[in-house]
């Protein structure tokens, strides 16, 4: 399953399929980006980060892609599991600031 | 695992009362953020500190909100007087600058 375009608030994906969550960031000066996962009743949990000198970074079952030309970030989750159901946020940090700004979030629901 | 500790987890108070939320950042972390989360506004940055110095509190209503770090192990967020529109979940996050940030579990505030 994939969220189409710049941002969709919800994404439904079949268990076992790959998920792609998209995020558009706004600040050209941002050079550090983080993806967070937030489960119901909990705080955002760090998933993976990437700096602007990279265009791809991989973690365990997750990959983040960065396209600075169009200011676009994506999170790919391989073999999506029921435990991946949550709200996913991207966050950006400008090089000239310590501020971490969040996007609106995408709710991912995994269908059994 | 090291964690950011927030107290209280839940707070119900009457309009006009003072509310104090506390955060114990992870030892050694030099950057501390306060965020507010609501369904309508998402995650809003209220204030943040680096090396205990306040860097930006432009996200806070100045007339009623205040944020301090009396020492490296404690950050506080106060609301006086509280209003029903302040009802939200308040998160604290800490980290080493631009190396990932860890969120606490939040304080759910209800002002009646």
Tab-separated table of C-alpha atoms in Angstrom:
chain	number	residue	atom	x	y	z
A	1	UNK	CA	0.000	0.000	0.000
A	2	UNK	CA	1.138	3.555	-0.662
A	3	UNK	CA	-0.024	7.007	0.311
A	4	UNK	CA	-0.404	8.839	-2.975
A	5	UNK	CA	0.749	12.366	-3.582
A	6	UNK	CA	2.249	14.583	-0.973
A	7	UNK	CA	0.297	13.292	1.993
A	8	UNK	CA	-2.757	11.197	2.785
A	9	UNK	CA	-4.013	11.047	6.356
A	10	UNK	CA	-4.750	7.301	6.227
A	11	UNK	CA	-3.220	4.216	4.651
A	12	UNK	CA	-4.708	0.728	4.718
A	13	UNK	CA	-2.358	-2.131	3.903
A	14	UNK	CA	-2.655	-5.908	3.799
A	15	UNK	CA	-0.537	-7.792	6.298
A	16	UNK	CA	2.641	-8.962	4.614
A	17	UNK	CA	2.602	-6.256	1.955
A	18	UNK	CA	5.045	-3.361	1.826
A	19	UNK	CA	3.913	0.095	2.973
A	20	UNK	CA	5.077	3.438	1.661
A	21	UNK	CA	4.333	6.588	3.646
A	22	UNK	CA	5.060	9.916	2.032
A	23	UNK	CA	5.907	13.276	3.511
A	24	UNK	CA	6.586	16.681	1.989
A	25	UNK	CA	8.729	19.025	4.022
A	26	UNK	CA	8.604	22.751	3.723
A	27	UNK	CA	11.938	24.225	4.776
A	28	UNK	CA	14.751	24.209	2.226
A	29	UNK	CA	17.190	24.731	5.095
A	30	UNK	CA	16.219	21.431	6.732
A	31	UNK	CA	19.067	18.954	6.656
A	32	UNK	CA	18.073	16.419	9.291
A	33	UNK	CA	14.899	14.337	9.200
A	34	UNK	CA	13.311	11.816	11.525
A	35	UNK	CA	10.423	9.366	11.209
A	36	UNK	CA	8.373	8.647	14.314
A	37	UNK	CA	5.715	6.036	15.077
A	38	UNK	CA	2.976	6.805	17.572
A	39	UNK	CA	0.743	4.074	18.957
A	40	UNK	CA	-2.488	4.869	20.705
A	41	UNK	CA	-1.937	6.333	24.166
A	42	UNK	CA	1.831	6.546	23.780
A	43	UNK	CA	4.409	9.130	22.860
A	44	UNK	CA	6.060	9.235	19.425
A	45	UNK	CA	8.745	6.606	19.091
A	46	UNK	CA	11.899	7.168	17.024
A	47	UNK	CA	12.083	4.860	13.997
A	48	UNK	CA	14.873	6.109	11.763
A	49	UNK	CA	16.631	9.323	10.809
A	50	UNK	CA	18.518	10.606	7.775
A	51	UNK	CA	20.776	13.552	7.057
A	52	UNK	CA	20.713	15.551	3.872
A	53	UNK	CA	24.070	14.204	2.699
A	54	UNK	CA	22.320	10.853	2.132
A	55	UNK	CA	19.391	9.903	-0.075
A	56	UNK	CA	18.666	6.507	1.443
A	57	UNK	CA	19.060	4.841	4.797
A	58	UNK	CA	17.969	1.392	5.894
A	59	UNK	CA	17.009	-0.025	9.239
A	60	UNK	CA	15.317	-3.186	10.335
A	61	UNK	CA	12.381	-3.608	7.898
A	62	UNK	CA	12.337	0.140	7.280
A	63	UNK	CA	13.941	2.331	4.633
A	64	UNK	CA	13.861	6.106	4.436
A	65	UNK	CA	14.316	7.870	1.111
A	66	UNK	CA	15.105	11.555	0.798
A	67	UNK	CA	14.634	13.626	-2.349
A	68	UNK	CA	15.953	17.107	-1.648
A	69	UNK	CA	15.125	18.351	-5.125
A	70	UNK	CA	11.394	18.099	-4.514
A	71	UNK	CA	11.608	18.234	-0.691
A	72	UNK	CA	10.096	14.809	-0.286
A	73	UNK	CA	10.669	12.106	2.283
A	74	UNK	CA	9.257	8.587	2.335
A	75	UNK	CA	9.239	5.692	4.779
A	76	UNK	CA	9.014	2.173	3.427
A	77	UNK	CA	8.024	-0.667	5.726
A	78	UNK	CA	8.707	-4.162	4.443
A	79	UNK	CA	6.343	-7.050	5.177
A	80	UNK	CA	3.935	-4.931	7.205
A	81	UNK	CA	2.747	-6.546	10.422
A	82	UNK	CA	-0.270	-5.845	12.677
A	83	UNK	CA	2.108	-4.220	15.180
A	84	UNK	CA	2.919	-1.595	12.562
A	85	UNK	CA	-0.567	-0.108	12.884
A	86	UNK	CA	0.009	3.401	14.224
A	87	UNK	CA	0.296	7.042	13.231
A	88	UNK	CA	3.546	7.881	11.465
A	89	UNK	CA	5.064	11.352	11.545
A	90	UNK	CA	7.954	12.870	9.678
A	91	UNK	CA	9.898	15.665	11.368
A	92	UNK	CA	12.414	18.123	9.973
A	93	UNK	CA	15.231	20.079	11.560
A	94	UNK	CA	16.758	23.108	9.819
A	95	UNK	CA	20.528	23.410	9.740
A	96	UNK	CA	20.390	26.862	11.326
A	97	UNK	CA	18.121	25.877	14.209
A	98	UNK	CA	17.532	23.172	16.776
A	99	UNK	CA	13.771	23.212	16.264
A	100	UNK	CA	12.089	19.929	15.287
A	101	UNK	CA	8.878	20.496	13.281
A	102	UNK	CA	6.357	17.737	12.640
A	103	UNK	CA	4.103	16.937	9.722
A	104	UNK	CA	0.425	16.108	10.142
A	105	UNK	CA	0.889	12.343	10.373
A	106	UNK	CA	-0.413	9.330	8.453
A	107	UNK	CA	-2.536	6.669	10.127
A	108	UNK	CA	-1.552	3.196	8.981
A	109	UNK	CA	-4.020	0.355	9.461
A	110	UNK	CA	-2.886	-3.210	8.773
A	111	UNK	CA	-5.584	-5.614	7.530
A	112	UNK	CA	-5.245	-9.238	8.556
B	1	UNK	CA	16.496	1.498	28.251
B	2	UNK	CA	16.865	5.149	29.151
B	3	UNK	CA	13.593	7.010	29.041
B	4	UNK	CA	12.079	10.454	29.369
B	5	UNK	CA	9.826	10.532	32.423
B	6	UNK	CA	6.799	12.788	32.559
B	7	UNK	CA	4.539	13.413	35.529
B	8	UNK	CA	1.657	13.347	36.069
B	9	UNK	CA	0.356	11.005	33.360
B	10	UNK	CA	-3.150	12.406	33.701
B	11	UNK	CA	-4.436	15.655	35.167
B	12	UNK	CA	-8.001	16.908	35.478
B	13	UNK	CA	-8.357	20.429	36.766
B	14	UNK	CA	-10.882	23.217	36.922
B	15	UNK	CA	-10.638	26.272	34.751
B	16	UNK	CA	-8.559	28.961	36.396
B	17	UNK	CA	-6.338	26.581	38.344
B	18	UNK	CA	-2.567	26.374	37.976
B	19	UNK	CA	-1.166	23.281	36.304
B	20	UNK	CA	2.456	22.154	36.502
B	21	UNK	CA	3.808	19.368	34.310
B	22	UNK	CA	7.237	17.899	34.930
B	23	UNK	CA	9.765	16.161	32.737
B	24	UNK	CA	12.949	14.306	33.586
B	25	UNK	CA	15.052	14.175	30.429
B	26	UNK	CA	17.482	11.375	29.729
B	27	UNK	CA	20.748	11.958	31.562
B	28	UNK	CA	23.269	13.630	29.316
B	29	UNK	CA	20.796	14.945	26.781
B	30	UNK	CA	21.350	18.633	26.056
B	31	UNK	CA	18.180	19.505	24.123
B	32	UNK	CA	14.681	19.430	25.636
B	33	UNK	CA	11.402	20.135	23.858
B	34	UNK	CA	7.822	20.681	25.014
B	35	UNK	CA	5.085	19.765	22.520
B	36	UNK	CA	1.305	19.876	22.687
B	37	UNK	CA	-0.796	17.392	20.726
B	38	UNK	CA	-4.438	17.828	19.796
B	39	UNK	CA	-6.569	16.245	17.102
B	40	UNK	CA	-7.027	19.567	15.352
B	41	UNK	CA	-3.487	20.957	15.503
B	42	UNK	CA	-1.354	17.841	15.657
B	43	UNK	CA	2.048	18.160	17.350
B	44	UNK	CA	2.806	21.808	18.118
B	45	UNK	CA	6.161	22.928	19.459
B	46	UNK	CA	5.690	25.081	22.543
B	47	UNK	CA	9.252	25.666	23.716
B	48	UNK	CA	12.707	24.165	23.693
B	49	UNK	CA	15.949	24.386	25.586
B	50	UNK	CA	19.556	23.673	24.745
B	51	UNK	CA	21.986	23.241	27.598
B	52	UNK	CA	19.143	24.463	29.866
B	53	UNK	CA	18.908	27.805	28.069
B	54	UNK	CA	15.521	28.625	26.540
B	55	UNK	CA	15.979	29.034	22.801
B	56	UNK	CA	12.474	29.499	21.539
B	57	UNK	CA	9.137	29.732	23.282
B	58	UNK	CA	7.264	31.444	20.474
B	59	UNK	CA	4.773	28.576	20.348
B	60	UNK	CA	3.473	29.293	23.839
B	61	UNK	CA	0.764	31.739	24.866
B	62	UNK	CA	3.026	34.000	26.893
B	63	UNK	CA	0.364	35.346	29.192
B	64	UNK	CA	-0.426	31.975	30.713
B	65	UNK	CA	2.307	29.460	29.856
B	66	UNK	CA	5.841	29.308	31.169
B	67	UNK	CA	8.625	26.768	30.679
B	68	UNK	CA	11.762	26.408	32.767
B	69	UNK	CA	14.701	24.105	33.381
B	70	UNK	CA	15.768	24.680	36.977
B	71	UNK	CA	18.460	22.035	36.535
B	72	UNK	CA	19.613	19.483	33.978
B	73	UNK	CA	17.365	16.772	35.407
B	74	UNK	CA	14.089	18.693	35.414
B	75	UNK	CA	12.024	20.664	32.933
B	76	UNK	CA	8.681	22.183	33.896
B	77	UNK	CA	5.729	23.552	31.968
B	78	UNK	CA	3.232	25.670	33.870
B	79	UNK	CA	-0.158	26.978	32.869
B	80	UNK	CA	-1.729	29.701	34.991
B	81	UNK	CA	-4.636	30.190	34.747
B	82	UNK	CA	-5.700	27.094	32.830
B	83	UNK	CA	-8.536	27.220	30.304
B	84	UNK	CA	-10.620	24.465	28.667
B	85	UNK	CA	-8.835	25.084	25.331
B	86	UNK	CA	-5.579	23.968	27.011
B	87	UNK	CA	-6.931	20.411	27.165
B	88	UNK	CA	-4.444	18.294	25.210
B	89	UNK	CA	-1.630	15.816	25.616
B	90	UNK	CA	1.652	17.505	26.480
B	91	UNK	CA	4.871	15.753	25.514
B	92	UNK	CA	8.427	16.317	26.571
B	93	UNK	CA	11.281	15.099	24.392
B	94	UNK	CA	15.025	15.105	24.909
B	95	UNK	CA	18.102	14.281	22.891
B	96	UNK	CA	21.560	15.221	21.854
B	97	UNK	CA	21.294	17.986	19.320
B	98	UNK	CA	20.444	16.618	15.904
B	99	UNK	CA	21.033	13.010	16.895
B	100	UNK	CA	17.497	11.801	17.422
B	101	UNK	CA	15.076	12.760	20.144
B	102	UNK	CA	13.234	10.553	22.633
B	103	UNK	CA	9.699	11.375	23.720
B	104	UNK	CA	8.083	10.759	27.060
B	105	UNK	CA	4.674	9.148	27.467
B	106	UNK	CA	2.953	12.501	27.847
B	107	UNK	CA	0.650	14.241	30.307
B	108	UNK	CA	-3.020	14.156	29.343
B	109	UNK	CA	-4.530	17.408	30.611
B	110	UNK	CA	-8.260	17.995	30.878
B	111	UNK	CA	-9.477	21.413	31.974
B	112	UNK	CA	-13.153	21.512	32.893
